[in-house]
N, CA, C and O atoms as a DFTB+ gen file, in Angstrom:
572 C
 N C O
     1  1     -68.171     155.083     221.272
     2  2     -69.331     155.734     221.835
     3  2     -70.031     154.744     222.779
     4  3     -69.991     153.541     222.520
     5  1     -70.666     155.206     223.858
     6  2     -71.227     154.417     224.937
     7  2     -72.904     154.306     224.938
     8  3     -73.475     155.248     224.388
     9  1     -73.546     153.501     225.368
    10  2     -74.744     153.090     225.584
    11  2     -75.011     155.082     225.878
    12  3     -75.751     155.773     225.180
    13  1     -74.383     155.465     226.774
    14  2     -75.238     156.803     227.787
    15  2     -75.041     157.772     226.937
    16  3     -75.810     158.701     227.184
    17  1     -74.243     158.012     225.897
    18  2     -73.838     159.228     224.515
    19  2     -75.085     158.489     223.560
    20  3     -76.075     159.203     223.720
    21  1     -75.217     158.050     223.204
    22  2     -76.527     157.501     222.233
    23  2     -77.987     157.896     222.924
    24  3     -78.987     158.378     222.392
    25  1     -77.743     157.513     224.311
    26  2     -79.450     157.618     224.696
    27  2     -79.623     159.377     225.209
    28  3     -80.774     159.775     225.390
    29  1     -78.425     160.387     225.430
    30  2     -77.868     161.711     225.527
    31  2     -78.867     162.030     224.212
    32  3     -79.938     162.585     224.462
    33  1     -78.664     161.818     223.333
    34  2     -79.228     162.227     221.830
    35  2     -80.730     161.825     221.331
    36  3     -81.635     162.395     220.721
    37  1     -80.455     160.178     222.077
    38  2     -82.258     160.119     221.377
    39  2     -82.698     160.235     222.372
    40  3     -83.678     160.857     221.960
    41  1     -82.915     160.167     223.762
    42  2     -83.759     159.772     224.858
    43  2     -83.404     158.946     225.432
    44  3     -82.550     158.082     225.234
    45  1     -84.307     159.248     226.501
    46  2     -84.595     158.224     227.555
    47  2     -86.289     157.280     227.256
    48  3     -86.363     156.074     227.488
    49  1     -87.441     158.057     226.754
    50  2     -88.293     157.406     227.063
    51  2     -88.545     156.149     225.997
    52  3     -88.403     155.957     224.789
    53  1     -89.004     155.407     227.165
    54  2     -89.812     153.916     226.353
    55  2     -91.143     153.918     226.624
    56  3     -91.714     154.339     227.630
    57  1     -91.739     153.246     225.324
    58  2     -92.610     152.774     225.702
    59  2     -92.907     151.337     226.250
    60  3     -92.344     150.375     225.729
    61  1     -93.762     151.177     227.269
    62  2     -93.805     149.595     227.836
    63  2     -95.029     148.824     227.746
    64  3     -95.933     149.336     227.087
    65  1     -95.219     147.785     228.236
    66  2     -96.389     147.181     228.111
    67  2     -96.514     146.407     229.461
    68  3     -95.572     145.828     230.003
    69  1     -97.904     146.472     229.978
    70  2     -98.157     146.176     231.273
    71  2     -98.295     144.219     230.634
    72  3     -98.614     143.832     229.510
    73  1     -97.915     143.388     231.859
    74  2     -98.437     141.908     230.873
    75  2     -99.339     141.654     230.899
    76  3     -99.697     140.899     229.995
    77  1    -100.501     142.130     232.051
    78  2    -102.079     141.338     231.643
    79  2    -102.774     142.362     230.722
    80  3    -103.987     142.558     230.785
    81  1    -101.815     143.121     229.713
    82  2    -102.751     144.081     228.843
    83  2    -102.898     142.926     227.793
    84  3    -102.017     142.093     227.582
    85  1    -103.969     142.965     227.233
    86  2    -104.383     142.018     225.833
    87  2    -103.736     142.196     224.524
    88  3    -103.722     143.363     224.132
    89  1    -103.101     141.165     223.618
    90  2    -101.966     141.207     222.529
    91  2    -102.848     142.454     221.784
    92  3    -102.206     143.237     221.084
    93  1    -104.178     142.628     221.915
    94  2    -105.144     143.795     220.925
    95  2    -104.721     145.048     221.160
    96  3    -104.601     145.935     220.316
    97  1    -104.414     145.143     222.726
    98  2    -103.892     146.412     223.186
    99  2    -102.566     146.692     222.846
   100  3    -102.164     147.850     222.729
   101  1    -101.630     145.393     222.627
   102  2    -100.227     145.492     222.896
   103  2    -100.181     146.174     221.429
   104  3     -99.486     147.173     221.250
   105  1    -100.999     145.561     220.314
   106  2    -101.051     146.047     218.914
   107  2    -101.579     147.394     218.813
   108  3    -102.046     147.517     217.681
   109  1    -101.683     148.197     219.321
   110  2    -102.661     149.479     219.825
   111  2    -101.773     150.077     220.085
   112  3    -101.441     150.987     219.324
   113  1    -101.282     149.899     220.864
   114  2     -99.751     150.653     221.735
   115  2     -99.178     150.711     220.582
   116  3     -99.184     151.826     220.060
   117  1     -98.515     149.579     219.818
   118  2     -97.170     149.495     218.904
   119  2     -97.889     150.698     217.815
   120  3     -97.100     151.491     217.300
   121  1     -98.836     150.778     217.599
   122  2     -99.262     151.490     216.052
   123  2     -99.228     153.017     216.769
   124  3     -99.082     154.064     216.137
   125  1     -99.357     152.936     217.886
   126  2     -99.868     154.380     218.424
   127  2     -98.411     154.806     218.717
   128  3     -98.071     155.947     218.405
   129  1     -97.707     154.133     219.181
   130  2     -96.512     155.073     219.944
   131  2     -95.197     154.627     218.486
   132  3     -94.000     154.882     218.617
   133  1     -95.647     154.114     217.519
   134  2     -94.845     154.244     216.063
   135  2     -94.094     153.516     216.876
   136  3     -93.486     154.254     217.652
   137  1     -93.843     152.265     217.058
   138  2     -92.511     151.549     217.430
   139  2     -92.387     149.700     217.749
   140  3     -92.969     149.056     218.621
   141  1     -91.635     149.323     216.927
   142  2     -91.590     147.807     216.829
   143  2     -91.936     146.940     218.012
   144  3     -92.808     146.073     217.965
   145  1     -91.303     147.180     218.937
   146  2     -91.434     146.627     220.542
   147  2     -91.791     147.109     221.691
   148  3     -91.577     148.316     221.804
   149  1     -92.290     146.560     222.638
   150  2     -92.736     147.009     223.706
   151  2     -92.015     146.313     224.829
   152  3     -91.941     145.084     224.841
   153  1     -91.422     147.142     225.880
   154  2     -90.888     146.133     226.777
   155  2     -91.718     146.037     228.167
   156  3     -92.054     146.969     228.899
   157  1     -91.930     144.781     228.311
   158  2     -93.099     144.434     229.655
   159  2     -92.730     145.067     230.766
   160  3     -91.584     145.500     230.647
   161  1     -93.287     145.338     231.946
   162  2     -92.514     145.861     232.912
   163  2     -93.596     145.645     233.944
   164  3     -94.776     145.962     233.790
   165  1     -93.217     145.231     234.718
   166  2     -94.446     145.002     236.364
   167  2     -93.684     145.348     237.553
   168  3     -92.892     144.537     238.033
   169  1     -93.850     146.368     238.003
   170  2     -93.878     146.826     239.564
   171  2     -92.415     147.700     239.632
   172  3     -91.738     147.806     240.654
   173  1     -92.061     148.344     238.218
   174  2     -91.053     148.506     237.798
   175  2     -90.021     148.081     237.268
   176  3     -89.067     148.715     236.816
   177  1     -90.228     146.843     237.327
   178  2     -88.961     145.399     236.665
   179  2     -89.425     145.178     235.567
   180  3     -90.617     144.957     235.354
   181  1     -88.359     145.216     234.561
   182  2     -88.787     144.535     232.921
   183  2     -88.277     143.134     233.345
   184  3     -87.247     142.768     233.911
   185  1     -89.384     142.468     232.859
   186  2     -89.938     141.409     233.154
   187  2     -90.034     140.660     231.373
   188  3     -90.207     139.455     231.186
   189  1     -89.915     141.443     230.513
   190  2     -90.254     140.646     229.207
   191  2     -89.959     141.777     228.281
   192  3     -89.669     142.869     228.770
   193  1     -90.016     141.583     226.706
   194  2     -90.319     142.162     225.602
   195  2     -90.559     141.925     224.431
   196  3     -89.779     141.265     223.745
   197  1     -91.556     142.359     224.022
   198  2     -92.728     141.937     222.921
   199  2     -92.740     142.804     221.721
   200  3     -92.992     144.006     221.636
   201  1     -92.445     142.024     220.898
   202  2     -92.258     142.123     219.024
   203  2     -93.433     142.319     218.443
   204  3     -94.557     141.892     218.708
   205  1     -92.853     143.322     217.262
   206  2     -94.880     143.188     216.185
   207  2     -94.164     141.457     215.546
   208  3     -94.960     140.617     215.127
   209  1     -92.696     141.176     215.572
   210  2     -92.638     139.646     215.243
   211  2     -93.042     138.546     216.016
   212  3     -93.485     137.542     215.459
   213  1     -92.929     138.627     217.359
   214  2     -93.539     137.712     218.424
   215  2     -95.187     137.437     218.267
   216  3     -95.650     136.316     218.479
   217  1     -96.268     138.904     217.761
   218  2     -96.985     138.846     217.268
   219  2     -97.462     138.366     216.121
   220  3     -98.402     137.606     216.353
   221  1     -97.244     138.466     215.060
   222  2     -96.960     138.088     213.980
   223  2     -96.980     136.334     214.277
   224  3     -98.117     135.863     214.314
   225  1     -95.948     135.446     214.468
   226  2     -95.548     134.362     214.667
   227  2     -97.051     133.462     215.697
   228  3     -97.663     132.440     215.386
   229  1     -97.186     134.160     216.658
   230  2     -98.409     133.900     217.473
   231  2     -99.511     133.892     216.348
   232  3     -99.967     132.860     215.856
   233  1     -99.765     134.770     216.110
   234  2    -101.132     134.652     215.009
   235  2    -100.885     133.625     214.283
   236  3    -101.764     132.767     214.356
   237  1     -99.873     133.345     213.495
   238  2     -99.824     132.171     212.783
   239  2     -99.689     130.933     213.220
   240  3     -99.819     129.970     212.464
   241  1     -99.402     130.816     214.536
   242  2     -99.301     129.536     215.280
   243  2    -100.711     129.434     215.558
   244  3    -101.272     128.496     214.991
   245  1    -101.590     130.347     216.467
   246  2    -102.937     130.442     217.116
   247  2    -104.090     130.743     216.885
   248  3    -105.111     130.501     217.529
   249  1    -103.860     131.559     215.472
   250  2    -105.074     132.529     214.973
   251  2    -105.240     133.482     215.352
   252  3    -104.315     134.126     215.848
   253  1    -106.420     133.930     215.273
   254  2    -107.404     135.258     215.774
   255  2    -107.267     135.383     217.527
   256  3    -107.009     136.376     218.207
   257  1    -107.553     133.933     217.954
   258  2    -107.508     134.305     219.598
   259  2    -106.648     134.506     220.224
   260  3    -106.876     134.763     221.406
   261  1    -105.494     134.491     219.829
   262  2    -104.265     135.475     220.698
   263  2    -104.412     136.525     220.720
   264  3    -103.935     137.127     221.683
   265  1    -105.108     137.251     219.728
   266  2    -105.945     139.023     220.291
   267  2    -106.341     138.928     221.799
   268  3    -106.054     139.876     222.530
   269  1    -106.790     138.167     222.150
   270  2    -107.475     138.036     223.568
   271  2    -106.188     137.943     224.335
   272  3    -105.856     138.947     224.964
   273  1    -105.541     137.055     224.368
   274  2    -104.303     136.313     225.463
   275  2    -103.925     137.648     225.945
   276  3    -104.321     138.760     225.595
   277  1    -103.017     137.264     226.879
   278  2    -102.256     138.408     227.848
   279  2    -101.164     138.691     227.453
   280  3    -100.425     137.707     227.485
   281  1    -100.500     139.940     226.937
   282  2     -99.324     139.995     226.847
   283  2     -98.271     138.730     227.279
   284  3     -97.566     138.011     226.571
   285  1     -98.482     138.776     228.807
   286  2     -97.667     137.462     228.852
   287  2     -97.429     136.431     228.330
   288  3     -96.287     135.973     228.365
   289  1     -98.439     135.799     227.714
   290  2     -98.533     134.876     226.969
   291  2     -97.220     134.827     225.888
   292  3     -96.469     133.885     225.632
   293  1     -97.235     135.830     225.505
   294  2     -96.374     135.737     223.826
   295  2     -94.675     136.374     223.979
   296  3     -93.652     136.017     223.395
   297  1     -94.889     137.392     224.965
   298  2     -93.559     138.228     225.865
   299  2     -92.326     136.906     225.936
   300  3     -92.441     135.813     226.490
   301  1     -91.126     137.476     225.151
   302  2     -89.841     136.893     225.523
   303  2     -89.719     137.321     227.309
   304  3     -89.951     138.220     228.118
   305  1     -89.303     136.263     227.205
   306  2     -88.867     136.515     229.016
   307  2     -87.210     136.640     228.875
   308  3     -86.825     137.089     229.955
   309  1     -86.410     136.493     228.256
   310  2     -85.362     136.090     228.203
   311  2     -84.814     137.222     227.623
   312  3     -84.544     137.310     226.425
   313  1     -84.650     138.056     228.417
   314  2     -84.639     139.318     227.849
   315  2     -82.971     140.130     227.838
   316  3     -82.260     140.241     228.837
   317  1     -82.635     140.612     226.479
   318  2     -81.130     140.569     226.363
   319  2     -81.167     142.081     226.434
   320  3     -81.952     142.777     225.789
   321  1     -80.215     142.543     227.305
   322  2     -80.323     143.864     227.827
   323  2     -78.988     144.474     227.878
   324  3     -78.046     143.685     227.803
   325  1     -78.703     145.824     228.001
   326  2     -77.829     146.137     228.221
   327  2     -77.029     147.557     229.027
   328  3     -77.590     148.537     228.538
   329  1     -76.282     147.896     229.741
   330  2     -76.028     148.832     230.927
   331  2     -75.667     150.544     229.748
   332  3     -75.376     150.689     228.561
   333  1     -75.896     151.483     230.876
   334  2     -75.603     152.761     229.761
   335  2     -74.097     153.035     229.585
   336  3     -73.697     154.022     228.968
   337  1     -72.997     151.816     230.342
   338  2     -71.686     152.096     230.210
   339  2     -71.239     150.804     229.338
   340  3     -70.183     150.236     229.615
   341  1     -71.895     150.447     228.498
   342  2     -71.720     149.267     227.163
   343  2     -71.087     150.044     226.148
   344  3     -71.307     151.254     226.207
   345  1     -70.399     149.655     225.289
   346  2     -69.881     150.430     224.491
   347  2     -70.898     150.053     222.957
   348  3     -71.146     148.856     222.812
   349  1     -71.424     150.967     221.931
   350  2     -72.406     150.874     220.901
   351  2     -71.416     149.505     220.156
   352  3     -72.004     148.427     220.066
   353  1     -70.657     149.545     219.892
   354  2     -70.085     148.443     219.199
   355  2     -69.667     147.173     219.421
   356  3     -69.183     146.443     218.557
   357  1     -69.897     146.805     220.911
   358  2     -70.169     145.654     221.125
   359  2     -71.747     145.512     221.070
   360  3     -72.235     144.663     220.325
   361  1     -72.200     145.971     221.506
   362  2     -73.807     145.993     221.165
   363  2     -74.577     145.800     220.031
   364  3     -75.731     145.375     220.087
   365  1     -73.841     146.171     218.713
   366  2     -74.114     145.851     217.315
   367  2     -73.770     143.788     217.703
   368  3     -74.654     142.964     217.466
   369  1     -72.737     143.481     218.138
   370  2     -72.512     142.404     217.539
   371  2     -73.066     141.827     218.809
   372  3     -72.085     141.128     219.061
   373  1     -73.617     141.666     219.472
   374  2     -74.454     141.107     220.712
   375  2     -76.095     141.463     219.802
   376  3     -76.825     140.471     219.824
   377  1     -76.483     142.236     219.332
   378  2     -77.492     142.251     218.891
   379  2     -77.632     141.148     217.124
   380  3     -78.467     140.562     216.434
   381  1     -76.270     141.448     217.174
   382  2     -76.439     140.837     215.760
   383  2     -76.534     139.033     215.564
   384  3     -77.022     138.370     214.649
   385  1     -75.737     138.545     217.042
   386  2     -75.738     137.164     217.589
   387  2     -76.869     136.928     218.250
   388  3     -77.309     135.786     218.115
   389  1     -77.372     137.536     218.810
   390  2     -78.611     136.894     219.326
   391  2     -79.650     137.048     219.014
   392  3     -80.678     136.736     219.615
   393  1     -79.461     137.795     217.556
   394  2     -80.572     138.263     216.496
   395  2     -81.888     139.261     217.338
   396  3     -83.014     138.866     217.642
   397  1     -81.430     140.313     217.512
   398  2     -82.579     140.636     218.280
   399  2     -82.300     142.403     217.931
   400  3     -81.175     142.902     217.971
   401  1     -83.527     143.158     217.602
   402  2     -83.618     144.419     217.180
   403  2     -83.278     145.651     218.365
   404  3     -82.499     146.601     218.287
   405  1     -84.158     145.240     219.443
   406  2     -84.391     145.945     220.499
   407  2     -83.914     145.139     221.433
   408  3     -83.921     143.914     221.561
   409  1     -83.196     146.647     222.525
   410  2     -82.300     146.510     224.254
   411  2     -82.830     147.180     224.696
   412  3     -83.067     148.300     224.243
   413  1     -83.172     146.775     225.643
   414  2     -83.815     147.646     226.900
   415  2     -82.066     147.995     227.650
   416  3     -81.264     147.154     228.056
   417  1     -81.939     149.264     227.628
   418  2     -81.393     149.684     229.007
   419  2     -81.555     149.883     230.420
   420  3     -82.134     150.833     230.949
   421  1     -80.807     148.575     231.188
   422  2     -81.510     148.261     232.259
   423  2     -80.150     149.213     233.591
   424  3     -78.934     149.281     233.415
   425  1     -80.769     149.663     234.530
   426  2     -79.626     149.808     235.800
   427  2     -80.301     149.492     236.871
   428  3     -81.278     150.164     237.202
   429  1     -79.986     148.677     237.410
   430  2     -80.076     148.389     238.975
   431  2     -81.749     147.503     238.459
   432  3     -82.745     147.799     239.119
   433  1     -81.859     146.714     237.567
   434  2     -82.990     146.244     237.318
   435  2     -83.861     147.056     236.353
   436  3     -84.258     146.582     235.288
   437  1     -84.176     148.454     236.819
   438  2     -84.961     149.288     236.130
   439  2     -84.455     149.987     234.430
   440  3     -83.394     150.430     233.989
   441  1     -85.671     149.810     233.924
   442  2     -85.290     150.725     232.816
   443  2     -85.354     151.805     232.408
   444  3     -86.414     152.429     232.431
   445  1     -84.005     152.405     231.831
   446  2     -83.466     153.749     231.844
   447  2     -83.688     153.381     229.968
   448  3     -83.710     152.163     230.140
   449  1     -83.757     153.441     229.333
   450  2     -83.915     153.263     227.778
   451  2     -84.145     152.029     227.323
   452  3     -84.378     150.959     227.884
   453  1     -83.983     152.537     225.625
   454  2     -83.722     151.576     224.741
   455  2     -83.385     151.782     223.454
   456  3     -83.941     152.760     222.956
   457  1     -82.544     151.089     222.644
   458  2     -81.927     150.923     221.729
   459  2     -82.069     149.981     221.310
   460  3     -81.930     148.858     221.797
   461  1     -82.577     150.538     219.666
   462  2     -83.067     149.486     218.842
   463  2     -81.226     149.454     217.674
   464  3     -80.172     150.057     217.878
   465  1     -81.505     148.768     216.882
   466  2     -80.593     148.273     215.584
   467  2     -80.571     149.738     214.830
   468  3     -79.531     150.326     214.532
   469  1     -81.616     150.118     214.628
   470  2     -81.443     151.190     214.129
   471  2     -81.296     152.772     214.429
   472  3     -81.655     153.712     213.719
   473  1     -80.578     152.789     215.858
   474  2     -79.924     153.750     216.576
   475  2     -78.675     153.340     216.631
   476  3     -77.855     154.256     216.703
   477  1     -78.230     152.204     216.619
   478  2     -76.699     151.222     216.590
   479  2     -76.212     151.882     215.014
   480  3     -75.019     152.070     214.778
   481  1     -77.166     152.163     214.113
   482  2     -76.496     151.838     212.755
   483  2     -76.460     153.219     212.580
   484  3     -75.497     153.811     212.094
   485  1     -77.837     153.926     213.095
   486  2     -77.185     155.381     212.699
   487  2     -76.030     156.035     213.552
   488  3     -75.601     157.051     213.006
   489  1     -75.437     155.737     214.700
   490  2     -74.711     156.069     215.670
   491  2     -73.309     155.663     214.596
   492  3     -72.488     156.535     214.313
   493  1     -73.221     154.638     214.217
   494  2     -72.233     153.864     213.298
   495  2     -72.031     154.586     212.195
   496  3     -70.916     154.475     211.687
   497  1     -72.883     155.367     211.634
   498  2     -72.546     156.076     210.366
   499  2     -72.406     157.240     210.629
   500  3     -71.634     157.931     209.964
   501  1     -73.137     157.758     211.694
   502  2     -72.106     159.530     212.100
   503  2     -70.700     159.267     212.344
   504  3     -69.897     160.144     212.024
   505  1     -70.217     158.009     212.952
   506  2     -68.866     158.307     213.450
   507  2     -67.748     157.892     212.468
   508  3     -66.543     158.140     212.514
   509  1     -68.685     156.989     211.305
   510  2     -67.853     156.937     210.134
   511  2     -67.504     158.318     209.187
   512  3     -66.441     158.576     208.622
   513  1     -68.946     159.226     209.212
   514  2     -68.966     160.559     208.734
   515  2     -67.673     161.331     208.911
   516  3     -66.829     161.833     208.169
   517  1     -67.907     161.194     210.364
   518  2     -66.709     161.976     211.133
   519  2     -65.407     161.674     210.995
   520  3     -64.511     162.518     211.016
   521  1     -65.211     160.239     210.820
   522  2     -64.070     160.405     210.555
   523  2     -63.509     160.154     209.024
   524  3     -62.443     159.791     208.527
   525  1     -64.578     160.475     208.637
   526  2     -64.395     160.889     206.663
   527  2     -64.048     162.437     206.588
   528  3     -63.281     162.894     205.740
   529  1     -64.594     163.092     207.419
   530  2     -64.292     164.480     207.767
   531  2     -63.371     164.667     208.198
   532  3     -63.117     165.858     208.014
   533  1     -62.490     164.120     208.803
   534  2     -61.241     164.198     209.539
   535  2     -60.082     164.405     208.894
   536  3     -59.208     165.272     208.891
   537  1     -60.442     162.697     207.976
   538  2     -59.434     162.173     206.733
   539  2     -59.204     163.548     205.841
   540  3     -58.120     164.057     205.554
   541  1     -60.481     163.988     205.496
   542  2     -60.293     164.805     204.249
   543  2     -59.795     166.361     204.769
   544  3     -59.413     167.160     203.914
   545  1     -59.819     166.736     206.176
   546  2     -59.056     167.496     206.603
   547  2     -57.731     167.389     207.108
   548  3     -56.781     168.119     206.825
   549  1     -57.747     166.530     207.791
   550  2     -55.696     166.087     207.476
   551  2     -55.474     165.761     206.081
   552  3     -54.248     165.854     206.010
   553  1     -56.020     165.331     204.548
   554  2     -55.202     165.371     203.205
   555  2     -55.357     166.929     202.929
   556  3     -54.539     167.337     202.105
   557  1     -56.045     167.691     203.331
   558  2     -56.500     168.831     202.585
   559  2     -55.378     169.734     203.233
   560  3     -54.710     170.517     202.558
   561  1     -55.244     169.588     204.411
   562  2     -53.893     170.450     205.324
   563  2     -52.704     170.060     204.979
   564  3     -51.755     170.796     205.251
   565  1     -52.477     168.743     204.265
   566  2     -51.201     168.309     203.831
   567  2     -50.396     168.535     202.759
   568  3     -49.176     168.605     202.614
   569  1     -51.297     168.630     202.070
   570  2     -51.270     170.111     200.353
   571  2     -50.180     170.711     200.865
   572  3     -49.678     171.676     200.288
């Protein structure tokens, strides 16, 4: 199955985060739009993406006043991405090596989705389903 059959099923939309929005807002966004990460984006280019863990880690390095800081501040820049003609199963193990939950689906720079770990795993267990369904219809026809 491919990056573009996965995002066919869940979507296309992301949510993003502008970088001079404040980590208070970025925490605002994450609770409001129900979702772990936010990926930065300025002038249409993802430019970064920001964790409730990147958060998390900041507070404990900085305290209270990283509420204030700029998104930018805390935003991975180094951002591991991937095209809608990737195949889901290299993508498990690219996500699983570079330890990272969330991909932005990028084309031509811009982002067209994203896929977290846990669209990888449920994508992974329909097609195991399926072909448990398969199995048990080729033994059942073989009777």
């Amino acid at each position: 199955m491919r990056i573009s059959d996965l995002l066919r099923n869940k979507g296309s939309n992301v949510s993003t985060a502008n970088p001079k929005m404040t980590v208070a807002e970025l925490i605002a966004a994450l609770a409001e739009n129900n979702v772990g990460a936010l990926v930065v984006v300025e002038e249409g280019r993802v430019i970064g993406i920001v964790s409730e863990r990147d958060v998390v880690r900041k507070l404990h390095r900085s305290g209270a006043a990283v509420l204030k800081a700029p998104v930018s501040a805390i935003m991975t820049t180094d951002v591991v991405s991937c095209v809608p003609t990737d195949h889901v199963d290299s993508l498990a193990e690219i996500m699983t090596e570079r330890r990272v939950r969330h991909m932005p689906v990028v084309v031509d720079g811009h982002l067209t989705g994203i896929v977290s770990i846990g669209d990888v795993v449920k994508s992974r267990i329909s097609e195991l389903e399926s072909d448990r369904e398969q199995l048990e219809t080729y033994i059942a026809g073989g009777r």
